mmCIF file of C-alpha atoms in Angstrom:
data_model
loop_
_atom_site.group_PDB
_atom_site.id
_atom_site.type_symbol
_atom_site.label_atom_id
_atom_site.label_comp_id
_atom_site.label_asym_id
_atom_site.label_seq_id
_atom_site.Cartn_x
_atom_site.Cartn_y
_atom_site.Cartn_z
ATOM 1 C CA UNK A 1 45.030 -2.328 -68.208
ATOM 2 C CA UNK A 2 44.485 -0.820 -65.149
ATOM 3 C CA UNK A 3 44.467 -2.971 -62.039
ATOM 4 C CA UNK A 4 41.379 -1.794 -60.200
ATOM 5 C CA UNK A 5 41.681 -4.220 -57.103
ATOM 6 C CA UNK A 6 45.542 -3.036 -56.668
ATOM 7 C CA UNK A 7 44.093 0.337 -56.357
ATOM 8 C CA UNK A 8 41.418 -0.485 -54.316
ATOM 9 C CA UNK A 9 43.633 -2.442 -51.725
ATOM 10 C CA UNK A 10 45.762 0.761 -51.526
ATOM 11 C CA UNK A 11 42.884 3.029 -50.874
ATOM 12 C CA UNK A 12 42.124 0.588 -48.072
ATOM 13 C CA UNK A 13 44.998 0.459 -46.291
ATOM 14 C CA UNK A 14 45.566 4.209 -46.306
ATOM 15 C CA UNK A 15 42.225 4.804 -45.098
ATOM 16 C CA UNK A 16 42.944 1.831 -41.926
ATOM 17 C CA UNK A 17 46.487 3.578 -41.612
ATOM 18 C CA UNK A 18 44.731 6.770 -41.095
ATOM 19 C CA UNK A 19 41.903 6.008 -38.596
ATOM 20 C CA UNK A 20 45.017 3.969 -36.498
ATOM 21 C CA UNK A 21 46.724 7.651 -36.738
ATOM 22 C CA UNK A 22 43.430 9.490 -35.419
ATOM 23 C CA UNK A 23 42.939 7.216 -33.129
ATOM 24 C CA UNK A 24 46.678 7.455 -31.715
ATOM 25 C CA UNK A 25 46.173 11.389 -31.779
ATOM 26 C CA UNK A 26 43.107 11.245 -30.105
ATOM 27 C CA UNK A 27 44.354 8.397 -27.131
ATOM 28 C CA UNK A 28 47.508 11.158 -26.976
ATOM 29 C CA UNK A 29 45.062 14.214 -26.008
ATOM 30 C CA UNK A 30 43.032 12.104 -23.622
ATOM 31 C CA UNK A 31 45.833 10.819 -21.810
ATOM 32 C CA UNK A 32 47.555 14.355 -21.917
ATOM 33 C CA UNK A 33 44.356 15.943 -20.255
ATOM 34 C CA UNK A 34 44.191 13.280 -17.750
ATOM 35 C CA UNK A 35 47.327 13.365 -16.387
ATOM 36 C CA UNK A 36 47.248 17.623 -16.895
ATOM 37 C CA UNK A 37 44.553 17.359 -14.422
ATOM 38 C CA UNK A 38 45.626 15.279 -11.703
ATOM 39 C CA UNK A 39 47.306 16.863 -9.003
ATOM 40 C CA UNK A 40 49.259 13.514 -8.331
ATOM 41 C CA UNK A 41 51.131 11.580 -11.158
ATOM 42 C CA UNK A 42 48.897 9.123 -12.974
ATOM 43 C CA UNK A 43 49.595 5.747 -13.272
ATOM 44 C CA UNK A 44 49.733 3.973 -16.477
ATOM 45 C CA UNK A 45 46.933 1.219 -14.846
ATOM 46 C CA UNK A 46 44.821 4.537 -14.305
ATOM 47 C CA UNK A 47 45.206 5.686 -18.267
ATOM 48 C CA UNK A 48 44.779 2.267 -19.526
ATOM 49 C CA UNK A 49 40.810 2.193 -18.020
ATOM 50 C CA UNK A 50 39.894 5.392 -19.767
ATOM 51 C CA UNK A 51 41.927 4.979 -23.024
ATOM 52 C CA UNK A 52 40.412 2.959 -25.732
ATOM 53 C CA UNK A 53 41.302 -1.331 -25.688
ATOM 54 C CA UNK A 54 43.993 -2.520 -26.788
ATOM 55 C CA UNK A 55 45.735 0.903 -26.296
ATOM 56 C CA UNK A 56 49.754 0.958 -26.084
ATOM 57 C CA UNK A 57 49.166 3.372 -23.081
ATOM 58 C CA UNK A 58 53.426 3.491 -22.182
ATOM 59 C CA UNK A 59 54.255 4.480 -25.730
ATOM 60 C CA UNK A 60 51.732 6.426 -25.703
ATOM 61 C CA UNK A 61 53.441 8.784 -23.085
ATOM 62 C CA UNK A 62 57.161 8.145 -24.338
ATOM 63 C CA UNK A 63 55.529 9.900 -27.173
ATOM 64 C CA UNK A 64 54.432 12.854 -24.888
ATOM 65 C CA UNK A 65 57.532 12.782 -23.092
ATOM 66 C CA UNK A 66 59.457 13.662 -26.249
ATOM 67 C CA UNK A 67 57.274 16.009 -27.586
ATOM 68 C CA UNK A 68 56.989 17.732 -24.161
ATOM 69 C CA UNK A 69 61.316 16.951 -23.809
ATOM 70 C CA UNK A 70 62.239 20.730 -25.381
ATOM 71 C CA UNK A 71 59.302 22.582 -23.122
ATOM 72 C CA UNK A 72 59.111 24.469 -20.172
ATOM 73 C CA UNK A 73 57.017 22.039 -18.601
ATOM 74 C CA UNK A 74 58.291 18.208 -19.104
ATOM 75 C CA UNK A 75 56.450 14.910 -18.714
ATOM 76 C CA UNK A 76 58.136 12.860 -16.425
ATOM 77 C CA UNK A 77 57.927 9.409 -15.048
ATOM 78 C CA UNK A 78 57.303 8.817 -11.332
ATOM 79 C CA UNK A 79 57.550 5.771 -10.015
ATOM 80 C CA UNK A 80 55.631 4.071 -13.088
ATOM 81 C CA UNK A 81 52.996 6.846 -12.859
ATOM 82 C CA UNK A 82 53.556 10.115 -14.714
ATOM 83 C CA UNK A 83 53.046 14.064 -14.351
ATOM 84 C CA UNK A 84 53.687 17.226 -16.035
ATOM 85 C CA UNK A 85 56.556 19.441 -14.196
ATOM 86 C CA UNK A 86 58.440 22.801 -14.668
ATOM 87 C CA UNK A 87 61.497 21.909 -16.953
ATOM 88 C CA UNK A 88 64.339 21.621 -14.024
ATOM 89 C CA UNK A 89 66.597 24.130 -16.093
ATOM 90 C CA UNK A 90 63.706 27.049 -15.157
ATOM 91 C CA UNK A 91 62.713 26.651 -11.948
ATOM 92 C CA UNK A 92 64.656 29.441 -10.670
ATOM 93 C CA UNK A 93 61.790 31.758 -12.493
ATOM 94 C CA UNK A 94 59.019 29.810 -10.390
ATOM 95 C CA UNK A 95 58.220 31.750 -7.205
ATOM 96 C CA UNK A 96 56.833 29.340 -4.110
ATOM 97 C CA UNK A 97 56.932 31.720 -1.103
ATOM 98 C CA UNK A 98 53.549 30.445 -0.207
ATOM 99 C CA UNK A 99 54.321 27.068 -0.946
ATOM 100 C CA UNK A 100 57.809 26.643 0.417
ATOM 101 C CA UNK A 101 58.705 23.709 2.089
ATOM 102 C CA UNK A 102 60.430 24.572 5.453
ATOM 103 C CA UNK A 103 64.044 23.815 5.079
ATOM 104 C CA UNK A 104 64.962 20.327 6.778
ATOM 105 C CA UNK A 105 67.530 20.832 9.767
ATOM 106 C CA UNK A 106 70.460 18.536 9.710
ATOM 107 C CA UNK A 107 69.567 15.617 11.550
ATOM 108 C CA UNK A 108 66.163 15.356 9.749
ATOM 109 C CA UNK A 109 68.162 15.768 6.260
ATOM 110 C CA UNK A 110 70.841 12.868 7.793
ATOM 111 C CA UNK A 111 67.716 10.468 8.785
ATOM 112 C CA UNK A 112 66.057 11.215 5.218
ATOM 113 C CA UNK A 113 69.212 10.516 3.598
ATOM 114 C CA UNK A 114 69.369 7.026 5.617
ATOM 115 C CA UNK A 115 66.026 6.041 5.106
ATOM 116 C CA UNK A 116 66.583 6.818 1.448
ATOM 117 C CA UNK A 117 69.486 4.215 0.615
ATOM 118 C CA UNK A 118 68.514 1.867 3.754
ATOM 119 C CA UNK A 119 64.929 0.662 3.531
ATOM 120 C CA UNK A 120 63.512 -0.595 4.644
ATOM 121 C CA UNK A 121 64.937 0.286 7.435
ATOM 122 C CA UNK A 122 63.978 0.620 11.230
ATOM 123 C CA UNK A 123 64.123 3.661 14.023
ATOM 124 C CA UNK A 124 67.198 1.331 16.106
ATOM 125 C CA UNK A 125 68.935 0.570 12.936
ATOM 126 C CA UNK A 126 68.792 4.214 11.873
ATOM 127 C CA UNK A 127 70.315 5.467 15.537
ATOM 128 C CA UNK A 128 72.903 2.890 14.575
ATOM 129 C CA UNK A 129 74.432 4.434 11.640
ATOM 130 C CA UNK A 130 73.914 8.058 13.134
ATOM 131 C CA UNK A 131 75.258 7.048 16.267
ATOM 132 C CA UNK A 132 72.998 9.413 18.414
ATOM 133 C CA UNK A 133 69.067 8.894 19.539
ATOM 134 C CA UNK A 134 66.690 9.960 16.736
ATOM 135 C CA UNK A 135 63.459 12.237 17.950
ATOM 136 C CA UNK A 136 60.169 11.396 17.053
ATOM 137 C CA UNK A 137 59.682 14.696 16.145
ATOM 138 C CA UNK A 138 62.738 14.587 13.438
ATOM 139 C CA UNK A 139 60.649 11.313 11.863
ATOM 140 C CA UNK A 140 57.445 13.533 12.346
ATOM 141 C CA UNK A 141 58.307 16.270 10.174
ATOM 142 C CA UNK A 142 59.709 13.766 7.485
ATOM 143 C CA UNK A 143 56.135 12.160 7.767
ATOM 144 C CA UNK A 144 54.594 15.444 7.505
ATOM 145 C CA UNK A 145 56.501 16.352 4.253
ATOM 146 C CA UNK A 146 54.459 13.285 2.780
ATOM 147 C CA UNK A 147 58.696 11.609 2.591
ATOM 148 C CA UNK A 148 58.666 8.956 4.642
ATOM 149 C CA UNK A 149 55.886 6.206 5.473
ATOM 150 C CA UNK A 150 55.794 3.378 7.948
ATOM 151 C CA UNK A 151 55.909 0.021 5.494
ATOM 152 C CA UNK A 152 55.711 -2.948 7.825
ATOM 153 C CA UNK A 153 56.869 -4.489 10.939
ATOM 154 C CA UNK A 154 60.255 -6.534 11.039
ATOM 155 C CA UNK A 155 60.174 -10.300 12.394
ATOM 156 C CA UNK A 156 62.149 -10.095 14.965
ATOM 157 C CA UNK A 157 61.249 -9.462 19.157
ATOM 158 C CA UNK A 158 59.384 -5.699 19.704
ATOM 159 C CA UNK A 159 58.208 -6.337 15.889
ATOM 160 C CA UNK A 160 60.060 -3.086 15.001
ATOM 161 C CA UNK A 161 58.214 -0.620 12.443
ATOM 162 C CA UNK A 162 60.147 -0.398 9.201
ATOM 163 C CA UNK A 163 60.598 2.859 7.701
ATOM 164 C CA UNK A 164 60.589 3.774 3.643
ATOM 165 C CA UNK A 165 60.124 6.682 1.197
ATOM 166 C CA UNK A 166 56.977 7.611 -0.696
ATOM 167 C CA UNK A 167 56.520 8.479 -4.155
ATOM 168 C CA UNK A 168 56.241 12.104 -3.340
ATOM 169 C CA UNK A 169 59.734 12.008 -2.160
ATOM 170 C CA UNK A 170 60.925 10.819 -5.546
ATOM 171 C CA UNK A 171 58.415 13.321 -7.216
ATOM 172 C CA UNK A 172 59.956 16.226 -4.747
ATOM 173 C CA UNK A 173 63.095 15.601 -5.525
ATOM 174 C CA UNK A 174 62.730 14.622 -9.253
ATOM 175 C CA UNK A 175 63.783 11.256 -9.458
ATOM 176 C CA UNK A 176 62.006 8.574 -11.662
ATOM 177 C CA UNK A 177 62.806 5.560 -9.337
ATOM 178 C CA UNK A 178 64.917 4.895 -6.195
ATOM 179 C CA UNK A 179 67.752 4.017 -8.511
ATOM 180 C CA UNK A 180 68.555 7.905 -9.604
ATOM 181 C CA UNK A 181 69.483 8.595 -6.221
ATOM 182 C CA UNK A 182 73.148 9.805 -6.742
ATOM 183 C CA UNK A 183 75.970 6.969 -6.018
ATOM 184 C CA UNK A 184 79.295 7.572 -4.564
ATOM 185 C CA UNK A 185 81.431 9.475 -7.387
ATOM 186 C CA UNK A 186 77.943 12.060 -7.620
ATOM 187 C CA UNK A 187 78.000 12.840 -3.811
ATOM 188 C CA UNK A 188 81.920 13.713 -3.938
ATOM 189 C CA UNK A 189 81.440 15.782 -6.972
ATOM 190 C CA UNK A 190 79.051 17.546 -5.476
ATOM 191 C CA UNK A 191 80.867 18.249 -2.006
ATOM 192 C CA UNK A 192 78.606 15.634 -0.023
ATOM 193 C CA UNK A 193 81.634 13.582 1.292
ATOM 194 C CA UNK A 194 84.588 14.539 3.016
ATOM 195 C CA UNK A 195 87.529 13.356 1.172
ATOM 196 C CA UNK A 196 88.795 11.613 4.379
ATOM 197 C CA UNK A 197 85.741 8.895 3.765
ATOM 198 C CA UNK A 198 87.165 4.879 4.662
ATOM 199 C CA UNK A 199 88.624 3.001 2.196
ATOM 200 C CA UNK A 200 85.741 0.670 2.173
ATOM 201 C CA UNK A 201 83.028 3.239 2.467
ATOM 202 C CA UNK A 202 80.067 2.073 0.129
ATOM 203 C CA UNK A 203 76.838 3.908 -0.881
ATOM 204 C CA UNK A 204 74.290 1.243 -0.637
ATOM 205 C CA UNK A 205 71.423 0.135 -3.159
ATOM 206 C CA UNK A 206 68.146 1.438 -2.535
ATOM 207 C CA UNK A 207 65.053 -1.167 -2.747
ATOM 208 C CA UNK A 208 64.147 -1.143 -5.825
ATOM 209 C CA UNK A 209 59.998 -1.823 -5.334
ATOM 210 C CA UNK A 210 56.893 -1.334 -2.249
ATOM 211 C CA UNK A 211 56.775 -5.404 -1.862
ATOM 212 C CA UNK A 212 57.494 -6.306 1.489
ATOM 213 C CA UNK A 213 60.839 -8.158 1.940
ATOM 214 C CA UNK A 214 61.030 -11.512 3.733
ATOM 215 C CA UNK A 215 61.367 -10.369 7.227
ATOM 216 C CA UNK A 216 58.264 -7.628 6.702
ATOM 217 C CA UNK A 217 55.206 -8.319 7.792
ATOM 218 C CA UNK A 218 51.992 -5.408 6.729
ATOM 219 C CA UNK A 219 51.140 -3.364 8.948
ATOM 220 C CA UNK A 220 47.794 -3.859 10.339
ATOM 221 C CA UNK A 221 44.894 -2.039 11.657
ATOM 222 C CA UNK A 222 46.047 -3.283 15.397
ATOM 223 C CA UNK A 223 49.277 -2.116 14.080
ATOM 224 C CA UNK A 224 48.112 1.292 13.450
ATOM 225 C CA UNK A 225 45.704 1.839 16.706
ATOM 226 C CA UNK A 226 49.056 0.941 18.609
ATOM 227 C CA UNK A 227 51.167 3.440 16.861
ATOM 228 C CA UNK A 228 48.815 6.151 17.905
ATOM 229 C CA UNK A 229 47.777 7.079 14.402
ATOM 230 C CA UNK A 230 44.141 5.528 14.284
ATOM 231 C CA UNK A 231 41.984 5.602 16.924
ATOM 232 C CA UNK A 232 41.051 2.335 18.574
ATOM 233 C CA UNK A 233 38.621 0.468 17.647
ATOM 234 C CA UNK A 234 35.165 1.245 19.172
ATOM 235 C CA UNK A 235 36.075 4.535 20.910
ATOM 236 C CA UNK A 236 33.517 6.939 20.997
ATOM 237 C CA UNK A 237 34.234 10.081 18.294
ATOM 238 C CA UNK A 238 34.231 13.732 20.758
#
């Protein structure tokens, strides 16, 4: 006797199991065209608004990350936002003469570097470690570059600015997250450190997030208008 309902529940769930797989496939090419087409890597918040509900939007790309893994252009994470970049083992073929970043001099790659491992961090406390001034025009190009932002004021008197990276520094550099910047043993393989570096020399460890720490306060628009970079308030446009 054949059991009609047994087959009937079968045909069921292979017909559920294969609208969940189109529906996967399709969620795949919409988030692959979306981040394709942003000139800034997406955010999984961003993907999650234009996928369907209820859509598993990060395995979604760890999916797209694999597949894209062998490539000669790779998915990679951001920050917690994602974009599609030249696979770092070819790179040498890609031509940017146009697009060539000028190359950093020394004390703006030192200040960078500080900034970096640091923040948040101020101007004074950066002159510290240097042990020489720091121009505004070294912070200025770093600024420029889209590297460095200003992320708050510190409580204590002159409410110093404090000083961090952006997520187009990670993206420039191709790091995922402040925690891939290299640590001590990386630096002396690679002929960073002089081998005559203190005994107790330490690399230190990045912030990990953007959330203010306890002795930040946000920068306001006051804040801004003093730091020359809006206008103030009420001033008449030329």
């Amino acid at each position: 006797m054949i059991d009609l309902k047994g087959e009937e529940d079968f045909e069921g769930n292979f017909e559920d199991r294969s609208r969940d797989l189109q529906a996967e496939i399709e969620a795949e090419r919409i988030a692959e065209a979306l981040v394709f087409a942003s000139s800034q890597p997406v955010s999984e918040g961003f993907l999650a608004e234009r996928l369907p509900e209820k859509t598993d939007v990060h395995a979604i790309m760890l999916r797209l990350k694999e597949q894209y893994a062998p490539r000669g252009v790779n998915l990679v994470q951001v920050e917690g936002a994602w974009a599609f970049r030249t696979a770092a083992d070819l790179s040498f073929v890609i031509r940017r003469d146009d697009n060539e970043v000028k190359k950093l001099s020394r004390a703006a790659l030192e200040v960078l570097a500080i900034i970096a491992y640091h923040q948040p961090v101020t101007r004074a406390e950066i002159e510290d470690i240097r042990g020489v001034q720091t121009s505004r025009g070294t912070l200025d190009v770093l600024m420029e570059a889209g590297w460095v932002r200003f992320r708050g004021r510190r409580r204590t008197p002159g409410r110093p600015v404090t000083l961090g990276t952006t997520r187009d520094f990670l993206d420039h550099f191709g790091l995922e997250e402040l925690r891939d910047l290299p640590g001590l043993e990386e630096l002396k393989g690679a002929g960073l450190l002089s081998g005559r570096i203190p005994a107790n020399f330490n690399i230190p460890s990045p912030l990990m997030n953007d959330e203010l720490t306890e002795d930040e306060d946000p920068i306001t628009q006051m804040d801004l208008e003093e730091l020359g970079l809006l206008a103030p308030r009420g001033t008449p446009e030329d």
